[in-house]
Tab-separated table of C-alpha atoms and ligand atoms in Angstrom:
chain	number	residue	atom	x	y	z
A	1	MET	CA	6.168	9.920	-5.290
A	2	ILE	CA	4.928	7.485	-7.805
A	3	GLU	CA	4.174	8.688	-11.353
A	4	LEU	CA	3.723	6.666	-14.535
A	5	ILE	CA	3.327	8.119	-17.797
A	6	ASP	CA	1.754	6.603	-20.794
A	7	VAL	CA	3.468	3.236	-19.767
A	8	ASN	CA	3.014	0.336	-22.278
A	9	LEU	CA	4.746	-3.272	-21.877
A	10	PHE	CA	5.274	-5.761	-24.665
A	11	ILE	CA	6.611	-9.484	-23.608
A	12	GLU	CA	7.174	-11.376	-26.786
A	13	GLN	CA	5.115	-9.152	-28.949
A	14	LYS	CA	2.043	-9.365	-26.460
A	15	GLN	CA	0.606	-6.319	-25.200
A	16	ILE	CA	0.649	-6.770	-21.284
A	17	LEU	CA	0.345	-3.262	-19.987
A	18	LYS	CA	-1.441	-0.628	-22.077
A	19	ASP	CA	-1.651	3.187	-21.500
A	20	ILE	CA	-0.908	3.278	-18.100
A	21	ASN	CA	-1.126	6.918	-16.410
A	22	LEU	CA	-0.944	6.740	-12.638
A	23	LYS	CA	-0.025	8.856	-9.780
A	24	ILE	CA	0.243	7.971	-6.190
A	25	GLN	CA	1.122	10.812	-3.484
A	26	LYS	CA	3.550	10.100	-0.714
A	27	GLY	CA	1.339	8.699	2.479
A	28	GLU	CA	-1.149	7.385	0.199
A	29	PHE	CA	-2.505	3.983	0.288
A	30	ALA	CA	-3.304	2.443	-2.958
A	31	ALA	CA	-5.090	-0.664	-3.798
A	32	ILE	CA	-4.741	-2.247	-6.953
A	33	VAL	CA	-8.114	-4.754	-7.729
A	34	GLY	CA	-9.005	-6.936	-10.919
A	35	PRO	CA	-9.528	-10.037	-12.254
A	36	ASN	CA	-6.766	-12.553	-12.577
A	37	GLY	CA	-4.489	-11.997	-15.644
A	38	SER	CA	-5.339	-8.256	-15.823
A	39	GLY	CA	-1.899	-7.204	-15.237
A	40	LYS	CA	-1.699	-6.165	-11.531
A	41	THR	CA	1.387	-7.909	-10.641
A	42	THR	CA	3.243	-6.878	-14.263
A	43	LEU	CA	2.089	-3.249	-13.058
A	44	LEU	CA	3.824	-3.680	-9.270
A	45	ASN	CA	7.020	-5.128	-11.053
A	46	ILE	CA	7.257	-1.978	-13.437
A	47	ILE	CA	7.013	0.198	-10.290
A	48	ALA	CA	9.526	-1.723	-8.532
A	49	GLY	CA	11.999	-1.358	-11.275
A	50	ILE	CA	11.887	-5.243	-11.880
A	51	LEU	CA	10.693	-4.609	-15.202
A	52	LYS	CA	11.312	-1.956	-17.799
A	53	PRO	CA	8.474	-0.614	-19.651
A	54	THR	CA	8.601	-1.074	-23.572
A	55	SER	CA	7.427	3.056	-24.024
A	56	GLY	CA	6.514	5.444	-21.438
A	57	LYS	CA	7.851	7.172	-18.245
A	58	VAL	CA	8.100	5.759	-14.880
A	59	LEU	CA	9.006	8.365	-12.166
A	60	ILE	CA	9.682	7.326	-8.477
A	61	PHE	CA	10.947	10.168	-6.097
A	62	GLY	CA	10.567	12.291	-9.279
A	63	LYS	CA	13.266	10.692	-11.023
A	64	SER	CA	13.439	7.981	-14.025
A	65	GLU	CA	17.021	6.556	-12.838
A	66	LEU	CA	16.999	5.627	-9.096
A	67	SER	CA	20.638	5.602	-7.416
A	68	ALA	CA	20.929	2.323	-5.081
A	69	GLU	CA	20.229	4.547	-1.918
A	70	ASP	CA	16.811	5.377	-3.804
A	71	ARG	CA	16.015	1.688	-4.383
A	72	ARG	CA	16.779	0.953	-0.883
A	73	LYS	CA	13.728	2.890	0.192
A	74	ILE	CA	11.366	0.603	-1.531
A	75	SER	CA	10.667	-2.647	-0.095
A	76	TYR	CA	8.758	-5.286	-2.227
A	77	VAL	CA	6.762	-8.473	-0.946
A	78	PRO	CA	6.080	-10.392	-3.765
A	79	GLN	CA	3.108	-12.870	-4.370
A	80	LYS	CA	3.632	-15.903	-2.512
A	81	VAL	CA	3.967	-18.551	-5.030
A	82	THR	CA	5.998	-21.421	-3.431
A	83	SER	CA	6.699	-22.295	0.231
A	84	PHE	CA	10.248	-22.448	1.453
A	85	ASN	CA	11.983	-26.231	1.283
A	86	GLN	CA	11.309	-27.510	4.820
A	87	SER	CA	15.111	-28.000	5.306
A	88	PHE	CA	15.834	-24.462	4.486
A	89	PRO	CA	18.552	-23.601	6.771
A	90	MET	CA	17.816	-20.201	7.900
A	91	SER	CA	15.656	-19.009	11.098
A	92	VAL	CA	12.636	-16.568	11.222
A	93	LEU	CA	15.048	-13.981	12.963
A	94	GLU	CA	17.595	-14.234	10.108
A	95	ALA	CA	15.106	-13.912	7.427
A	96	VAL	CA	13.816	-10.929	8.987
A	97	LEU	CA	17.446	-9.121	9.544
A	98	LEU	CA	18.053	-9.927	5.548
A	99	GLY	CA	15.638	-6.763	5.111
A	100	LEU	CA	18.383	-4.937	6.462
A	101	SER	CA	21.227	-6.295	4.068
A	102	PRO	CA	20.602	-3.564	1.617
A	103	LYS	CA	21.708	-1.504	3.768
A	104	LYS	CA	24.930	-2.975	4.855
A	105	ARG	CA	28.099	-3.173	3.465
A	106	PHE	CA	29.441	-6.516	2.297
A	107	PHE	CA	31.315	-7.217	5.819
A	108	ASP	CA	28.955	-5.283	8.083
A	109	ARG	CA	27.475	-7.608	10.960
A	110	PHE	CA	24.175	-7.036	12.249
A	111	SER	CA	24.091	-5.224	15.580
A	112	GLU	CA	22.416	-5.757	18.868
A	113	GLN	CA	20.028	-2.815	17.650
A	114	ASP	CA	19.319	-4.491	14.382
A	115	LEU	CA	18.666	-7.411	16.438
A	116	LYS	CA	16.322	-5.644	18.568
A	117	LYS	CA	14.787	-4.047	16.067
A	118	ALA	CA	13.861	-7.464	14.220
A	119	VAL	CA	12.480	-8.712	17.705
A	120	GLU	CA	10.065	-5.589	18.045
A	121	ILE	CA	8.710	-6.142	14.370
A	122	LEU	CA	8.163	-9.593	15.064
A	123	LYS	CA	6.188	-8.761	18.548
A	124	ARG	CA	4.460	-6.137	16.457
A	125	LEU	CA	3.566	-9.083	14.014
A	126	GLN	CA	2.878	-11.265	16.680
A	127	ILE	CA	4.881	-14.118	15.819
A	128	GLU	CA	8.246	-13.452	18.277
A	129	ASN	CA	7.409	-16.798	19.395
A	130	LEU	CA	8.369	-18.088	16.267
A	131	LYS	CA	11.938	-16.227	15.881
A	132	ASP	CA	13.990	-19.465	16.236
A	133	ARG	CA	12.186	-21.309	14.226
A	134	LEU	CA	13.225	-22.583	10.615
A	135	ILE	CA	11.445	-20.371	8.119
A	136	GLY	CA	10.652	-23.419	5.927
A	137	HIS	CA	8.987	-24.864	8.884
A	138	LEU	CA	6.292	-22.525	9.144
A	139	SER	CA	2.994	-22.539	7.530
A	140	GLY	CA	2.065	-20.636	4.550
A	141	GLY	CA	0.251	-17.848	6.649
A	142	GLN	CA	3.575	-17.679	8.972
A	143	GLN	CA	5.720	-17.325	6.137
A	144	GLN	CA	3.555	-14.410	4.825
A	145	ARG	CA	3.938	-12.503	8.180
A	146	VAL	CA	7.546	-13.122	8.138
A	147	PHE	CA	8.187	-11.455	4.732
A	148	LEU	CA	6.355	-8.710	5.951
A	149	ALA	CA	8.462	-8.026	8.851
A	150	ARG	CA	11.294	-8.393	6.394
A	151	ALA	CA	9.806	-5.753	4.134
A	152	LEU	CA	8.966	-3.609	7.250
A	153	ILE	CA	12.426	-3.627	9.333
A	154	SER	CA	14.200	-1.324	6.690
A	155	SER	CA	11.349	1.298	7.496
A	156	PRO	CA	10.847	1.808	3.528
A	157	GLU	CA	9.417	5.121	2.207
A	158	ILE	CA	7.569	2.986	-0.482
A	159	LEU	CA	5.989	-0.417	0.831
A	160	ILE	CA	4.647	-2.697	-2.142
A	161	LEU	CA	2.468	-5.680	-1.320
A	162	ASP	CA	1.144	-8.454	-4.034
A	163	GLU	CA	-1.709	-10.214	-2.388
A	164	PRO	CA	-0.416	-10.239	1.365
A	165	THR	CA	-3.679	-11.023	2.767
A	166	VAL	CA	-3.875	-14.640	1.120
A	167	GLY	CA	-3.673	-17.403	3.186
A	168	ILE	CA	-3.971	-15.381	6.236
A	169	ASP	CA	-6.615	-15.989	8.751
A	170	SER	CA	-9.051	-12.737	9.765
A	171	LYS	CA	-7.179	-11.921	12.705
A	172	SER	CA	-3.890	-11.527	11.196
A	173	GLU	CA	-5.575	-9.737	8.383
A	174	GLU	CA	-6.908	-7.172	10.816
A	175	LEU	CA	-3.304	-6.752	12.361
A	176	LEU	CA	-1.940	-6.202	8.940
A	177	PHE	CA	-4.422	-3.437	8.130
A	178	ASP	CA	-3.316	-1.912	11.531
A	179	ILE	CA	0.095	-2.080	10.666
A	180	LEU	CA	-0.338	-0.556	7.388
A	181	GLY	CA	-2.493	2.444	8.874
A	182	GLN	CA	0.472	3.124	11.113
A	183	LYS	CA	2.886	2.881	8.222
A	184	LYS	CA	0.539	5.488	6.418
A	185	LYS	CA	0.479	7.888	9.195
A	186	GLU	CA	4.463	7.835	9.433
A	187	GLY	CA	4.384	8.766	5.691
A	188	THR	CA	5.037	5.427	4.157
A	189	THR	CA	3.313	5.159	0.489
A	190	ILE	CA	1.574	1.881	0.149
A	191	LEU	CA	0.962	0.017	-2.922
A	192	MET	CA	-0.893	-3.143	-2.592
A	193	VAL	CA	-2.613	-5.858	-4.710
A	194	THR	CA	-5.220	-7.521	-3.795
A	195	HIS	CA	-8.615	-9.567	-4.273
A	196	ASP	CA	-10.190	-8.253	-1.000
A	197	VAL	CA	-12.240	-5.519	-2.247
A	198	TYR	CA	-14.119	-5.259	0.913
A	199	ALA	CA	-11.177	-4.699	2.993
A	200	VAL	CA	-9.219	-2.215	0.898
A	201	THR	CA	-12.744	0.140	0.234
A	202	HIS	CA	-12.078	0.545	4.294
A	203	HIS	CA	-8.456	0.715	4.653
A	204	ALA	CA	-7.318	2.101	1.412
A	205	ASP	CA	-7.218	5.802	0.235
A	206	THR	CA	-7.609	5.198	-3.699
A	207	ILE	CA	-8.660	1.805	-5.666
A	208	ILE	CA	-7.200	1.524	-8.724
A	209	CYS	CA	-9.266	-1.475	-11.093
A	210	MET	CA	-7.132	-2.830	-13.812
A	211	GLY	CA	-8.776	-5.086	-16.478
A	212	ASP	CA	-7.132	-6.403	-19.633
A	213	GLY	CA	-3.864	-4.610	-18.838
A	214	THR	CA	-4.830	-1.152	-18.147
A	215	ILE	CA	-6.377	0.817	-15.684
A	216	TYR	CA	-10.229	1.078	-16.160
A	217	THR	CA	-11.038	3.415	-13.103
A	218	ALA	CA	-9.264	4.729	-10.091
A	219	CYS	CA	-11.357	6.279	-7.544
A	220	SER	CA	-11.096	7.450	-3.843
A	221	SER	CA	-12.333	4.406	-1.586
A	222	THR	CA	-15.077	6.570	-0.324
A	223	ASP	CA	-16.310	6.955	-4.021
A	224	PHE	CA	-16.154	3.318	-4.416
A	225	SER	CA	-19.349	1.348	-5.989
A	226	PRO	CA	-20.250	-1.786	-7.519
A	227	SER	CA	-20.847	-0.309	-11.021
A	228	LYS	CA	-17.204	0.858	-10.920
A	229	PHE	CA	-16.240	-2.883	-11.036
A	230	GLU	CA	-18.658	-4.254	-13.375
A	231	SER	CA	-17.124	-3.420	-16.855
A	232	VAL	CA	-14.044	-4.768	-15.456
A	233	TYR	CA	-15.100	-7.958	-13.759
A	234	LYS	CA	-17.419	-8.354	-16.987
A	235	TYR	CA	-20.767	-9.369	-14.632
A	236	ARG	CA	-22.878	-7.514	-12.505
A	237	VAL	CA	-21.567	-6.695	-9.004
A	238	LYS	CA	-23.216	-6.254	-5.878
A	239	LYS	CA	-21.670	-5.077	-2.683
A	240	ILE	CA	-22.520	-7.377	0.027
A	241	GLU	CA	-21.682	-5.984	3.900
A	242	HIS	CA	-20.248	-8.767	5.810
A	243	LYS	CA	-17.227	-9.137	8.204
A	244	HIS	CA	-14.931	-11.105	6.006
A	245	SER	CA	-13.377	-10.638	2.630
A	246	TYR	CA	-15.364	-9.177	-0.296
A	247	ILE	CA	-14.801	-10.818	-3.845
A	248	PRO	CA	-17.656	-9.343	-6.147
A	249	LYS	CA	-20.147	-11.913	-6.770
A	250	LYS	CA	-22.096	-12.784	-10.110
A	251	GLU	CA	-25.635	-11.663	-9.195
A	252	LEU	CA	-28.184	-14.344	-9.830
A	253	THR	CA	-30.685	-12.407	-11.480
B	301	ATP	N1	6.583	-13.073	-18.803
B	301	ATP	C1	5.827	-13.203	-18.943
B	301	ATP	N2	5.674	-13.714	-20.309
B	301	ATP	C2	4.406	-13.690	-21.064
B	301	ATP	N3	3.183	-13.358	-20.613
B	301	ATP	C3	3.365	-12.782	-19.179
B	301	ATP	C4	4.584	-12.817	-18.286
B	301	ATP	N4	4.302	-12.221	-17.091
B	301	ATP	C5	3.011	-12.018	-17.491
B	301	ATP	N5	2.367	-12.284	-18.366
B	301	ATP	C6	0.989	-12.154	-18.590
B	301	ATP	O1	0.343	-10.916	-18.317
B	301	ATP	C7	-0.816	-10.651	-18.095
B	301	ATP	C8	-0.898	-10.257	-16.746
B	301	ATP	O2	-0.347	-10.820	-15.800
B	301	ATP	P1	-0.101	-10.468	-14.102
B	301	ATP	O3	0.558	-11.397	-13.584
B	301	ATP	O4	0.421	-9.317	-14.052
B	301	ATP	O5	-1.822	-10.285	-13.908
B	301	ATP	P2	-2.482	-10.516	-12.419
B	301	ATP	O6	-3.493	-9.085	-12.571
B	301	ATP	O7	-1.192	-10.147	-11.353
B	301	ATP	O8	-3.360	-11.765	-12.355
B	301	ATP	P3	-3.481	-12.378	-10.741
B	301	ATP	O9	-4.721	-12.087	-10.335
B	301	ATP	O10	-3.799	-14.009	-11.414
B	301	ATP	O11	-2.288	-12.646	-9.954
B	301	ATP	C9	-1.410	-12.462	-17.881
B	301	ATP	O12	-2.005	-12.565	-19.247
B	301	ATP	C10	-0.103	-13.206	-17.987
B	301	ATP	O13	0.054	-14.432	-18.648
């Protein structure tokens, strides 16, 4: 489904990605973890086709050149950087419907069925009550859920998420993983960047650990052990089980 072969990326003579080899199967949930600046978002951008590698091959659906139709099968929720301007004139419902735009022709209008689908997704994400609010009036966590709804409405075959748990409360995080579990069962391939190592070891199939622009280790989540992360995070890592997010902590001794 997704295959990267010897991928390297240079930006202005700086090597950002080094010798990336990666294979993700259809219906697999792969999580990418690693320290800040290790190349996680850049890797997502390469897979989403936003960046082209300097060398190497990127195969999606077995192809190196995607048609417009292939591209419509991929949804990407980028890392949240800024909030919408408060007066941005778009309601939550309209923002979610925008997720269907790539499947429409220019003059096509949204149908009753599209509206029903949008409302169903908002319900599933437990934000139906926000549907008529302006998107700029929502909190950061609420906006995150709207972006997820927008990505899900087109029923993508590949769902790419960059740090979707940032800024959302633990109940919403649980809901997010429930929905991702459901999507995985339906055959959606999920690729997610996160710092929430604890959560992904419980939900993802595969953990890909990046450091210095390369993949240090990729293992099944059942094979996860803190030692796999130590060389990347560059300090001793201890796994502490608790209900909330797990970020590798520096050992005190
Ligand atoms: N357009 C660019 N021009 C120059 N350097 C870039 C560019 N984009 C990314 N980089 C550099 O590439 C490296 C990887 O960045 P990237 O955003 O992929 O890291 P990340 O692992 O996603 O980090 P974080 O966890 O902080 O989001 C960083 O050193 C960053 O400064």
